[in-house]
Coordinates of C-alpha atoms and ligand atoms in Angstrom, one line a residue:
M102 CA 92.3 85.5 146.9
S103 CA 92.9 88.0 149.6
A104 CA 95.7 90.5 149.3
L105 CA 97.4 88.7 152.2
A106 CA 97.3 85.3 150.6
Q107 CA 98.3 86.7 147.3
S108 CA 101.3 88.5 148.6
M109 CA 102.4 85.6 150.7
D110 CA 102.1 83.5 147.6
S111 CA 104.3 85.8 145.6
H112 CA 106.9 85.6 148.4
A113 CA 106.8 81.8 148.2
A114 CA 110.0 80.0 147.3
G115 CA 110.2 78.8 143.8
A116 CA 108.4 81.8 142.3
E117 CA 110.1 82.6 139.0
Q118 CA 111.1 86.0 140.0
E119 CA 110.8 86.9 143.7
L120 CA 108.3 89.8 144.1
T121 CA 107.4 92.2 146.8
D122 CA 104.5 94.6 147.1
G123 CA 103.4 97.8 148.8
F124 CA 102.2 96.0 151.9
H125 CA 105.6 94.3 152.5
L126 CA 107.6 97.4 151.6
V127 CA 105.8 99.5 154.2
I128 CA 106.4 96.9 156.9
D129 CA 110.0 96.3 155.9
A130 CA 110.7 100.0 155.9
L131 CA 109.2 100.5 159.4
K132 CA 111.1 97.5 160.7
L133 CA 114.4 98.6 159.1
N134 CA 114.0 101.9 161.1
G135 CA 113.5 100.2 164.4
I136 CA 109.7 100.7 164.6
T137 CA 108.3 97.9 166.8
T138 CA 104.7 98.9 167.4
I139 CA 101.8 100.2 165.4
Y140 CA 98.7 101.7 167.1
G141 CA 95.5 101.8 165.0
V142 CA 92.1 100.7 163.9
P143 CA 91.7 98.2 161.0
G144 CA 89.5 98.5 157.9
I145 CA 89.6 99.3 154.1
P146 CA 92.3 99.6 152.8
I147 CA 94.7 98.8 155.6
T148 CA 93.3 95.6 157.2
D149 CA 95.8 93.4 155.6
L150 CA 98.6 95.8 156.4
G151 CA 97.9 95.4 160.1
R152 CA 97.6 91.6 159.8
M153 CA 100.8 91.3 157.8
A154 CA 102.6 93.7 160.2
Q155 CA 101.6 91.4 163.1
A156 CA 102.7 88.3 161.1
A157 CA 106.1 90.1 160.5
G158 CA 106.7 90.5 164.3
L159 CA 105.5 94.0 164.8
R160 CA 103.2 94.6 167.8
V161 CA 100.0 95.9 166.4
V162 CA 97.6 97.3 169.0
S163 CA 94.1 97.7 167.8
F164 CA 91.9 100.3 169.4
R165 CA 88.2 101.1 169.4
H166 CA 88.6 104.7 168.1
E167 CA 91.5 106.2 166.1
Q168 CA 91.9 109.3 168.4
N169 CA 92.9 107.0 171.2
A170 CA 95.3 105.0 168.9
G171 CA 96.8 108.4 167.8
N172 CA 97.2 109.5 171.4
A173 CA 99.0 106.3 172.2
A174 CA 101.3 106.8 169.3
A175 CA 102.0 110.4 170.3
I176 CA 102.9 109.5 173.9
A177 CA 105.0 106.6 172.6
G178 CA 106.9 109.3 170.7
F179 CA 107.4 111.4 173.8
L180 CA 108.6 108.5 175.9
T181 CA 111.0 106.9 173.4
K182 CA 112.2 109.8 171.0
K183 CA 111.2 107.5 168.1
P184 CA 108.1 108.4 166.1
G185 CA 104.9 106.7 167.4
I186 CA 103.0 105.1 164.5
C187 CA 99.2 105.4 164.1
L188 CA 97.5 103.5 161.3
T189 CA 94.0 104.4 160.2
V190 CA 91.5 103.9 157.4
S191 CA 90.5 106.7 155.0
A192 CA 88.3 109.8 155.5
P193 CA 86.5 109.3 158.9
G194 CA 89.2 107.1 160.4
F195 CA 91.8 109.6 159.2
L196 CA 89.8 112.5 160.7
N197 CA 89.5 110.7 164.0
G198 CA 93.3 110.3 164.1
L199 CA 93.9 113.9 163.0
T200 CA 93.0 115.4 166.4
A201 CA 95.7 113.3 167.9
L202 CA 98.2 114.3 165.2
A203 CA 97.4 118.0 165.7
N204 CA 97.7 117.6 169.4
A205 CA 101.1 115.8 169.1
T206 CA 102.4 118.6 166.9
T207 CA 101.2 121.2 169.4
N208 CA 103.0 119.3 172.2
C209 CA 106.2 118.7 170.1
F210 CA 105.7 114.9 170.3
P211 CA 107.0 112.9 167.3
M212 CA 104.4 110.7 165.6
I213 CA 103.4 109.6 162.2
L214 CA 99.8 109.2 161.2
I215 CA 99.7 106.7 158.3
S216 CA 96.3 106.6 156.6
G217 CA 95.0 104.6 153.8
S218 CA 93.2 106.8 151.2
S219 CA 91.0 106.3 148.2
E220 CA 92.2 106.6 144.6
R221 CA 93.6 109.9 143.4
E222 CA 91.9 109.8 140.1
I223 CA 88.5 109.6 141.7
V224 CA 89.2 111.9 144.7
D225 CA 90.6 114.6 142.4
L226 CA 87.6 114.5 140.1
Q227 CA 85.3 114.3 143.2
Q228 CA 83.5 111.3 141.7
G229 CA 82.4 109.9 145.0
D230 CA 84.8 107.0 146.0
Y231 CA 84.3 104.9 149.1
E232 CA 85.4 107.2 152.0
E233 CA 86.6 109.8 149.5
M234 CA 88.6 112.8 150.9
D235 CA 91.6 114.8 149.9
Q236 CA 93.3 113.8 153.1
L237 CA 96.8 115.2 152.3
A238 CA 95.4 118.7 151.9
I239 CA 93.4 118.5 155.1
A240 CA 96.3 117.2 157.1
K241 CA 98.9 119.7 155.9
P242 CA 98.0 122.7 158.0
L243 CA 97.6 120.6 161.1
C244 CA 101.0 118.9 161.3
K245 CA 104.7 119.5 160.8
A246 CA 104.9 117.8 157.4
A247 CA 102.6 115.8 155.2
Y248 CA 103.6 113.4 152.3
R249 CA 101.9 111.0 149.9
V250 CA 103.5 108.0 148.2
L251 CA 102.1 106.9 144.8
H252 CA 104.7 104.3 143.7
A253 CA 105.8 101.3 145.6
A254 CA 109.4 102.2 144.7
D255 CA 109.1 105.4 146.7
I256 CA 107.8 103.8 150.0
G257 CA 111.3 103.7 151.4
I258 CA 111.9 107.4 150.8
G259 CA 108.4 108.3 152.0
I260 CA 108.9 106.6 155.3
A261 CA 112.4 108.0 155.7
R262 CA 111.2 111.5 155.1
A263 CA 108.3 111.0 157.6
I264 CA 110.7 109.7 160.3
R265 CA 113.2 112.6 159.8
A266 CA 110.4 115.2 159.8
A267 CA 108.9 113.8 163.0
V268 CA 112.0 113.7 165.2
S269 CA 114.5 116.2 163.9
G270 CA 114.5 119.8 165.1
R271 CA 111.4 120.5 167.1
P272 CA 109.6 117.2 167.1
G273 CA 106.0 117.0 165.8
G274 CA 103.3 115.1 163.9
V275 CA 103.7 113.9 160.3
Y276 CA 101.0 112.7 158.0
L277 CA 101.8 109.9 155.5
D278 CA 99.1 109.3 152.9
L279 CA 99.0 105.8 151.3
P280 CA 96.4 105.4 148.6
A281 CA 94.8 101.9 148.4
K282 CA 96.3 101.0 145.1
L283 CA 99.8 101.4 146.5
F284 CA 99.5 98.4 148.7
S285 CA 99.1 95.9 146.0
Q286 CA 101.6 97.4 143.6
V287 CA 104.2 94.7 142.9
M288 CA 107.9 95.1 142.2
E289 CA 110.9 92.9 142.0
A290 CA 111.9 92.0 145.6
K291 CA 115.6 92.8 145.2
A292 CA 114.9 96.3 143.8
G293 CA 112.3 96.7 146.6
A294 CA 114.8 95.9 149.3
K295 CA 117.3 98.3 147.7
S296 CA 114.7 101.1 147.7
L297 CA 114.4 101.1 151.5
V298 CA 116.2 103.7 153.5
K299 CA 117.6 103.2 157.0
V300 CA 117.6 106.7 158.3
I301 CA 121.0 107.6 159.6
D302 CA 121.1 110.0 162.6
P303 CA 117.4 111.0 162.4
A304 CA 117.6 113.7 165.0
P305 CA 121.1 115.2 164.6
A306 CA 122.6 117.0 167.5
Q307 CA 122.2 120.8 167.2
L308 CA 125.1 122.5 168.9
P309 CA 124.7 126.0 170.4
A310 CA 127.1 128.7 169.5
S311 CA 129.7 129.4 172.2
A312 CA 128.9 133.1 172.2
A313 CA 125.3 132.2 173.1
I314 CA 126.5 130.0 176.0
K315 CA 128.7 132.8 177.3
R316 CA 125.9 135.3 177.1
A317 CA 123.5 133.0 178.9
L318 CA 126.0 132.3 181.7
D319 CA 126.8 136.0 182.1
V320 CA 123.1 136.8 182.6
L321 CA 122.7 133.9 185.0
K322 CA 125.7 134.9 187.0
S323 CA 124.5 138.5 187.4
A324 CA 121.1 137.3 188.8
K325 CA 120.1 138.1 192.4
R326 CA 117.0 136.0 192.3
P327 CA 117.5 133.3 189.6
L328 CA 115.0 130.6 188.6
I329 CA 115.2 127.6 186.2
I330 CA 111.9 126.5 184.6
L331 CA 112.0 122.9 183.2
G332 CA 109.4 122.1 180.5
K333 CA 108.4 118.9 178.8
G334 CA 111.0 119.5 176.1
A335 CA 113.6 118.9 178.8
A336 CA 111.8 115.7 179.8
Y337 CA 111.7 114.7 176.1
A338 CA 115.4 115.3 175.5
Q339 CA 116.4 112.5 177.9
A340 CA 119.4 114.6 179.1
D341 CA 118.4 113.8 182.7
D342 CA 121.9 113.6 184.2
Q343 CA 123.1 116.8 182.5
I344 CA 120.0 118.7 183.6
R345 CA 120.3 117.5 187.1
A346 CA 124.0 118.5 187.2
L347 CA 123.2 122.0 185.8
V348 CA 120.5 122.6 188.4
E349 CA 122.6 121.3 191.3
K350 CA 125.9 123.0 190.2
S351 CA 124.1 126.4 189.8
G352 CA 122.2 126.0 193.1
V353 CA 119.2 127.8 191.4
P354 CA 115.7 127.0 192.5
F355 CA 113.8 125.1 189.7
L356 CA 110.2 125.0 188.8
P357 CA 109.0 121.9 186.8
M358 CA 106.2 122.4 184.3
S359 CA 103.6 119.6 184.5
M360 CA 105.2 116.9 182.4
A361 CA 108.7 117.9 183.5
K362 CA 107.8 116.9 187.1
G363 CA 110.1 114.2 188.3
L364 CA 113.0 115.2 186.0
L365 CA 114.5 116.1 189.4
P366 CA 112.3 114.8 192.3
D367 CA 109.6 117.2 193.5
T368 CA 111.1 116.6 196.9
H369 CA 114.5 117.9 195.8
P370 CA 115.7 120.8 198.1
Q371 CA 115.9 123.2 195.2
C372 CA 112.4 122.4 193.9
A373 CA 110.2 125.5 194.0
G374 CA 107.0 123.7 192.9
A375 CA 105.3 124.5 196.1
A376 CA 106.4 128.1 195.9
R377 CA 105.3 128.7 192.3
S378 CA 103.6 132.1 192.6
T379 CA 106.5 133.5 194.6
V380 CA 109.2 132.4 192.3
L381 CA 107.4 133.6 189.2
K382 CA 106.7 137.0 190.7
D383 CA 109.9 137.7 192.5
S384 CA 112.6 136.1 190.3
D385 CA 114.8 138.5 188.3
V386 CA 116.4 136.0 185.8
V387 CA 114.6 133.1 184.5
M388 CA 116.2 130.3 182.5
L389 CA 113.7 128.3 180.4
I390 CA 114.8 124.8 179.4
G391 CA 112.4 123.2 176.9
A392 CA 109.4 125.3 178.0
R393 CA 107.5 127.9 176.0
L394 CA 106.2 131.2 177.4
N395 CA 102.7 130.4 176.3
W396 CA 99.4 130.6 178.3
L397 CA 100.7 128.1 180.8
L398 CA 103.2 130.7 181.9
S399 CA 101.0 133.7 181.4
H400 CA 103.0 134.6 178.3
G401 CA 105.9 135.8 180.5
K402 CA 104.0 138.9 181.5
G403 CA 101.2 140.3 183.6
K404 CA 100.5 140.0 187.3
T405 CA 101.9 136.5 187.6
W406 CA 105.4 137.9 186.7
G407 CA 105.5 140.9 189.0
E408 CA 106.6 144.3 188.0
P409 CA 106.8 144.8 184.2
G410 CA 110.5 144.8 183.2
S411 CA 111.6 143.1 186.4
K412 CA 112.8 139.9 184.5
R413 CA 115.4 138.9 182.1
F414 CA 114.9 135.6 180.3
I415 CA 117.4 133.0 179.1
Q416 CA 115.7 130.4 176.8
I417 CA 117.1 127.1 175.7
D418 CA 115.2 125.6 172.8
I419 CA 115.8 123.8 169.5
E420 CA 113.4 126.0 167.7
P421 CA 114.9 129.4 166.8
K422 CA 111.5 130.9 166.1
E423 CA 110.4 130.3 169.7
M424 CA 112.7 133.1 170.9
D425 CA 110.9 136.5 171.5
S426 CA 107.5 134.8 170.8
N427 CA 105.9 136.5 173.7
I428 CA 108.5 138.7 175.4
E429 CA 112.1 139.6 174.8
I430 CA 114.6 136.9 175.4
V431 CA 118.0 138.5 176.4
A432 CA 119.9 135.2 176.1
P433 CA 118.6 132.9 173.4
V434 CA 120.4 129.5 173.3
V435 CA 119.3 127.6 170.3
G436 CA 120.2 123.9 170.1
D437 CA 119.2 120.5 171.4
I438 CA 118.9 120.4 175.2
G439 CA 121.5 117.7 175.7
S440 CA 124.1 119.7 173.8
C441 CA 123.1 123.1 175.3
V442 CA 123.1 121.9 178.9
S443 CA 126.5 120.2 178.4
A444 CA 127.9 123.3 177.0
L445 CA 126.6 125.4 179.8
L446 CA 128.1 123.0 182.3
E447 CA 131.4 123.2 180.6
G448 CA 131.2 127.0 180.5
M449 CA 130.5 127.1 184.2
G450 CA 133.9 125.6 184.9
G451 CA 135.0 124.2 188.2
A452 CA 133.3 126.6 190.7
W453 CA 130.1 128.5 190.3
P454 CA 128.9 131.1 192.7
A455 CA 125.8 130.1 194.7
P456 CA 122.7 132.3 194.3
P457 CA 122.2 134.9 197.1
A458 CA 121.3 133.1 200.3
D459 CA 118.4 135.4 201.1
W460 CA 116.7 134.4 197.8
V461 CA 117.3 130.7 198.3
G462 CA 116.1 131.0 201.9
A463 CA 113.0 132.9 200.9
V464 CA 112.0 130.3 198.4
K465 CA 112.6 127.5 200.9
A466 CA 110.5 129.2 203.6
K467 CA 107.6 129.8 201.2
R468 CA 107.8 126.2 200.1
E469 CA 107.8 124.8 203.6
E470 CA 104.9 127.1 204.6
N471 CA 102.7 125.9 201.6
V472 CA 103.6 122.3 202.2
A473 CA 102.6 122.5 205.8
K474 CA 99.3 124.3 204.9
M475 CA 98.4 121.5 202.5
A476 CA 99.4 118.5 204.7
P477 CA 96.2 118.2 206.9
R478 CA 93.9 118.5 203.9
L479 CA 95.6 115.4 202.4
M480 CA 94.9 113.3 205.4
K481 CA 91.1 113.7 205.5
N482 CA 89.6 110.3 205.5
T483 CA 85.9 111.1 204.9
A484 CA 83.1 109.7 202.8
P485 CA 82.3 111.1 200.3
M486 CA 85.8 112.1 199.6
D487 CA 86.9 115.6 198.6
F488 CA 89.7 116.0 196.0
H489 CA 92.4 116.5 198.5
G490 CA 91.6 113.5 200.6
A491 CA 91.5 111.2 197.6
L492 CA 94.6 112.7 196.1
G493 CA 96.4 112.3 199.5
A494 CA 96.0 108.6 199.1
L495 CA 97.3 108.6 195.5
R496 CA 100.2 110.8 196.5
T497 CA 101.3 108.0 198.9
V498 CA 100.9 105.4 196.2
I499 CA 103.3 107.2 193.8
K500 CA 105.7 107.9 196.7
E501 CA 105.8 104.2 197.4
R502 CA 106.0 103.3 193.7
P503 CA 108.0 106.0 192.0
D504 CA 108.4 104.0 188.8
A505 CA 104.7 103.9 188.1
I506 CA 103.5 106.1 185.3
L507 CA 100.8 108.7 186.2
V508 CA 98.3 109.7 183.5
N509 CA 96.1 112.6 184.4
E510 CA 93.2 114.6 182.9
G511 CA 90.1 116.5 184.0
A512 CA 89.7 120.0 185.5
N513 CA 89.8 119.8 189.3
T514 CA 91.1 116.3 189.0
L515 CA 93.9 117.5 186.8
D516 CA 94.9 120.8 188.5
L517 CA 94.8 119.5 192.0
A518 CA 96.5 116.2 191.2
R519 CA 99.3 118.1 189.5
G520 CA 100.0 120.0 192.7
V521 CA 99.4 117.2 195.2
I522 CA 101.1 114.2 193.7
D523 CA 104.9 114.4 193.9
M524 CA 106.9 112.8 191.1
Y525 CA 110.3 111.3 191.6
Q526 CA 111.4 110.1 188.2
P527 CA 111.6 111.6 184.7
R528 CA 108.8 111.1 182.1
K529 CA 106.4 109.5 184.6
R530 CA 103.7 112.2 184.5
L531 CA 101.7 112.4 181.3
D532 CA 98.8 114.7 181.0
V533 CA 96.6 117.1 178.9
G534 CA 99.6 119.1 177.8
T535 CA 99.7 122.4 175.8
W536 CA 96.0 122.3 174.7
G537 CA 94.5 121.1 178.0
V538 CA 92.7 118.5 175.8
M539 CA 90.3 116.0 177.3
G540 CA 90.5 112.5 175.8
I541 CA 94.2 111.7 176.1
G542 CA 93.6 109.4 179.1
M543 CA 93.2 105.8 177.8
G544 CA 95.4 106.4 174.7
F545 CA 98.3 107.7 176.9
A546 CA 97.7 104.9 179.4
I547 CA 97.8 102.2 176.8
G548 CA 100.8 103.7 175.0
A549 CA 102.7 104.1 178.2
A550 CA 102.0 100.5 179.3
V551 CA 103.0 99.1 176.0
E552 CA 106.2 101.1 175.6
T553 CA 107.5 100.8 179.1
G554 CA 106.0 97.7 180.6
K555 CA 105.6 99.8 183.8
P556 CA 102.4 100.0 185.8
V557 CA 100.2 102.9 184.8
L558 CA 97.9 104.8 187.2
A559 CA 95.4 106.9 185.2
V560 CA 93.7 109.6 187.4
E561 CA 90.7 110.7 185.5
G562 CA 87.8 113.2 185.9
D563 CA 84.5 111.5 185.2
S564 CA 84.0 113.8 182.2
A565 CA 87.6 113.4 181.0
F566 CA 87.3 109.6 181.2
G567 CA 84.2 109.6 179.0
F568 CA 86.2 110.9 176.0
S569 CA 88.2 107.6 175.7
G570 CA 86.4 105.3 178.1
M571 CA 85.6 102.6 175.6
E572 CA 89.3 101.7 175.5
V573 CA 88.9 99.8 178.8
E574 CA 88.0 96.9 176.5
T575 CA 91.4 97.4 174.7
I576 CA 93.2 97.4 178.1
C577 CA 91.5 94.1 179.0
R578 CA 92.1 92.6 175.6
Y579 CA 95.8 93.2 175.8
N580 CA 95.8 92.6 179.6
L581 CA 97.7 95.8 180.3
P582 CA 98.8 96.8 183.9
V583 CA 96.6 99.8 183.9
C584 CA 94.7 101.0 187.0
I585 CA 92.1 103.8 186.2
V586 CA 90.8 105.9 189.0
V587 CA 87.7 107.8 188.0
F588 CA 87.1 110.9 190.2
N589 CA 83.4 110.7 190.1
N590 CA 81.8 114.0 191.2
D591 CA 78.8 113.5 188.9
G592 CA 79.9 116.0 186.3
I593 CA 82.1 118.6 184.8
Y594 CA 83.7 120.7 187.6
R595 CA 80.8 119.8 189.9
G596 CA 77.8 117.6 190.0
T597 CA 75.5 120.1 191.7
D598 CA 74.3 122.4 188.8
V599 CA 70.6 122.4 188.0
N600 CA 68.7 123.4 184.9
P601 CA 67.9 127.1 185.4
T602 CA 64.4 126.7 183.9
G603 CA 63.5 124.0 186.3
G604 CA 62.7 121.8 183.3
A605 CA 63.2 118.1 183.0
D606 CA 66.5 118.2 181.2
P607 CA 69.5 118.1 183.4
A608 CA 72.0 121.0 183.7
T609 CA 74.6 121.1 180.9
T610 CA 77.5 120.2 183.2
V611 CA 76.1 117.2 185.1
F612 CA 76.0 113.5 184.5
V613 CA 73.8 110.6 185.9
K614 CA 74.2 110.7 189.6
G615 CA 75.7 107.8 191.5
S616 CA 77.2 106.3 188.3
R617 CA 79.3 103.2 188.7
Y618 CA 82.2 103.4 186.2
D619 CA 83.7 100.3 187.8
K620 CA 81.1 98.2 186.1
M621 CA 82.5 99.2 182.7
M622 CA 85.7 97.4 183.5
E623 CA 83.9 94.4 184.9
A624 CA 82.0 94.1 181.6
F625 CA 85.3 93.1 179.9
G626 CA 86.7 90.8 182.6
G627 CA 88.8 93.4 184.4
V628 CA 88.5 94.3 188.1
G629 CA 86.0 97.0 189.2
V630 CA 86.0 98.6 192.7
N631 CA 83.7 101.3 194.2
A632 CA 85.8 103.3 196.7
T633 CA 84.1 105.7 199.1
T634 CA 87.1 106.6 201.4
P635 CA 90.8 107.4 200.8
D636 CA 91.7 104.2 202.7
E637 CA 89.6 102.1 200.4
L638 CA 91.0 103.9 197.4
K639 CA 94.6 103.3 198.5
R640 CA 94.0 99.6 199.2
A641 CA 92.3 99.1 195.8
V642 CA 95.1 100.9 193.9
D643 CA 97.8 98.9 195.7
K644 CA 96.0 95.7 194.9
A645 CA 95.6 96.7 191.2
I646 CA 99.3 97.5 190.8
D647 CA 100.5 94.4 192.7
S648 CA 98.3 92.2 190.6
G649 CA 98.9 94.0 187.3
K650 CA 95.3 93.3 186.4
P651 CA 93.3 95.9 184.5
T652 CA 91.3 97.7 187.2
L653 CA 88.9 100.6 187.3
I654 CA 88.2 102.3 190.6
N655 CA 85.1 104.5 190.9
A656 CA 86.2 107.0 193.5
V657 CA 83.1 108.7 194.9
I658 CA 83.9 112.4 195.2
D659 CA 81.7 115.0 196.9
P660 CA 79.7 116.6 193.9
A661 CA 80.0 120.0 195.6
A662 CA 83.8 119.9 196.1
G663 CA 85.1 121.2 192.7
S664 CA 85.4 124.7 191.3
E665 CA 84.4 125.9 187.9
S666 CA 87.2 125.2 185.3
G667 CA 89.5 123.9 188.1
R668 CA 92.5 126.2 188.5
I669 CA 92.0 128.2 185.3
G670 CA 88.7 129.8 186.0
N671 CA 90.3 133.1 185.1
L672 CA 90.3 132.0 181.4
N673 CA 86.5 131.2 181.4
P674 CA 84.4 134.1 180.1
Q675 CA 81.2 134.5 182.0
S676 CA 78.2 136.7 181.0
V677 CA 77.6 139.6 183.2
L678 CA 74.0 139.4 182.0
R679 CA 73.5 135.8 183.1
K680 CA 70.6 135.4 185.5
K681 CA 71.7 133.5 188.6
Ligands
LIG719 P1 105.8 122.9 178.8 O1 104.3 122.8 178.3 O2 106.2 121.8 179.6 O3 106.1 124.2 179.3 P2 106.4 123.2 176.0 O4 105.7 122.1 175.2 O5 105.7 124.5 176.0 O6 106.7 122.7 177.5 O7 107.8 123.5 175.4 C1 108.6 122.4 175.0 C2 109.7 123.1 174.2 O8 110.8 122.2 174.1 C3 109.3 123.4 172.7 O9 109.5 124.8 172.4 C4 110.3 122.5 171.9 O10 110.8 123.2 170.7 C5 111.4 122.3 172.8 N1 112.1 121.0 172.6 C6 111.6 119.8 172.4 N2 112.6 118.9 172.3 C7 113.8 119.6 172.4 C8 115.1 119.2 172.4 N3 115.5 117.9 172.3 N4 116.1 120.2 172.6 C9 115.7 121.5 172.7 N5 114.4 121.9 172.8 C10 113.5 120.9 172.6
LIG720 N1 86.6 119.1 175.0 C1 87.9 118.8 174.9 C2 88.4 117.9 173.8 N2 88.8 119.3 175.7 C3 88.4 120.1 176.7 N3 89.4 120.6 177.5 C4 87.0 120.4 176.9 C5 86.2 119.8 176.0 C6 86.5 121.3 178.0 N4 86.7 120.7 179.3 C7 87.8 121.1 180.1 O1 88.6 122.0 179.8 S1 87.9 120.2 181.5 C8 86.5 119.3 181.1 C9 86.0 119.7 179.9 C10 84.8 119.1 179.2 C11 86.0 118.2 182.0 C12 86.1 118.5 183.5 O2 85.3 117.6 184.2 P1 86.0 116.3 184.8 O3 86.9 117.0 186.0 O4 84.9 115.5 185.4 O5 86.9 115.6 183.9 P2 86.4 117.6 187.4 O6 87.3 116.9 188.4 O7 85.0 117.3 187.6 O8 86.7 119.1 187.4
LIG721 MG1 84.0 115.5 187.2

């Protein structure tokens, strides 16, 4: 008898003593804590867990590769503030999911990777079990917390700890190791139910000290050229109204980091997105809200930031260790963003002095100049398309459909889309994040579609798409409203490189020329379109979103249009000895 049939049998009415088992306890514990969806790939020893979860009313979304399931779980965590759940088999499945878990932790997204594992007795003596691996030890350094449950009676506590660890404080990835034997362990149903824990207040508010608020406001008030930087922590916090009120009441220009775009619209009069270099270089006080001074902000120093010593930083973050990580923070405000921003607003009182008019005016002038410079490039309707022409069309799509979710990865395809496509609503832009990782595309698209029910537009470099492309089958299978646009420039950065030896192998950065990615979608019953002009592209995307049908548009981009490493070529070491 299969484990499923067995456990259903033991649940049957009339059994002498009602029993439960590990399978049921895991499912019951997740449901008790409001988990509604599991992303994963089935197999030994968790096949029945997935089946039974589906039977119990959870939505179980089965992927073709665990990394994509993990990425879906991670973005579900970012979008909902509840931990996204990824379920995998042992050793190789676990390792496939681990990249997503590490990436979630790096990005401060709450998720739980639950992996089945082989038996402790055999693993610890290294006797060669099926898919043997000491998974807990391997996961530990790559996530925020890692736990293993050995007894069915501890499942409730194990899941409660995993949930708390994922969402409290700085959110992150948690690993939960469930050895195969645990699932069929039986216990008395009543005792089992009692052992479950409904986590109360899983992410408690963390209030800032009033002295910290006063210090921050004093620094802000003294600024001649203030700037607010909004990061994805601010988007995650879902304190949208307070953040908007703070920005507007202060009158300070704001710069959104990539995934914070739309928290306030990019078209807001205070948005300095189109004057990025100017505000970073010329500001004198910078207030960071849920953004780290990592490589994405040049560590708060160097040429990007103008004269050394010309800045003072205020930083709002839930993680005290983040302060002074790269450069001195003169006004650290530690707490959750909702509480911190509310306290700042309260501290500002009724009236707050506007920042100096010459600064606000200079930012506005720079912004208008840059927007005007860009405008004609976005209207080019040529074949093959260049990046700007194609992105101009997609920019209009999002303007007309501000509630659609934009997923974005690639190099040129990423960097240029980030600048060109204005966002209007919070948490609508999902991308490669802190690591600049390729492969988040289809996982994020599926996670976003499942969690929000909104249309998803995934703008993908042809290389980037390849990392998760097989999930187009998953998109078709679940009939998700996802429209993928592959920016097909025949390769990584460009499609024009040649093998320097003149040999038969292609260059290392190019792909098959003239590929038709649209056919991949057709293979699974979705809609495929080959678009050669921005007009064709726009029409195809509109049709896809209107119909809600899974669609893949192969956007033919000039192979010579891109630049090496997109906008971060400065980080790419190149040999001075290389023969051209
Ligand atoms: P970006 O890449 O957009 O600059 P980062 O990922 O570098 O953003 O920074 C996000 C920051 O937000 C992290 O330091 C994290 O600790 C912080 N954070 C996340 N959630 C919250 C929250 N609810 N309250 C306060 N800080 C938060
Ligand atoms: N592997 C992983 C997991 N992440 C990465 N970031 C890379 C490799 C290196 N890489 C980039 O940083 S961008 C990129 C790779 C392979 C692909 C760029 O090509 P593309 O985009 O086709 O996606 P463009 O539009 O041609 O520049
Ligand atoms: Mg490419």
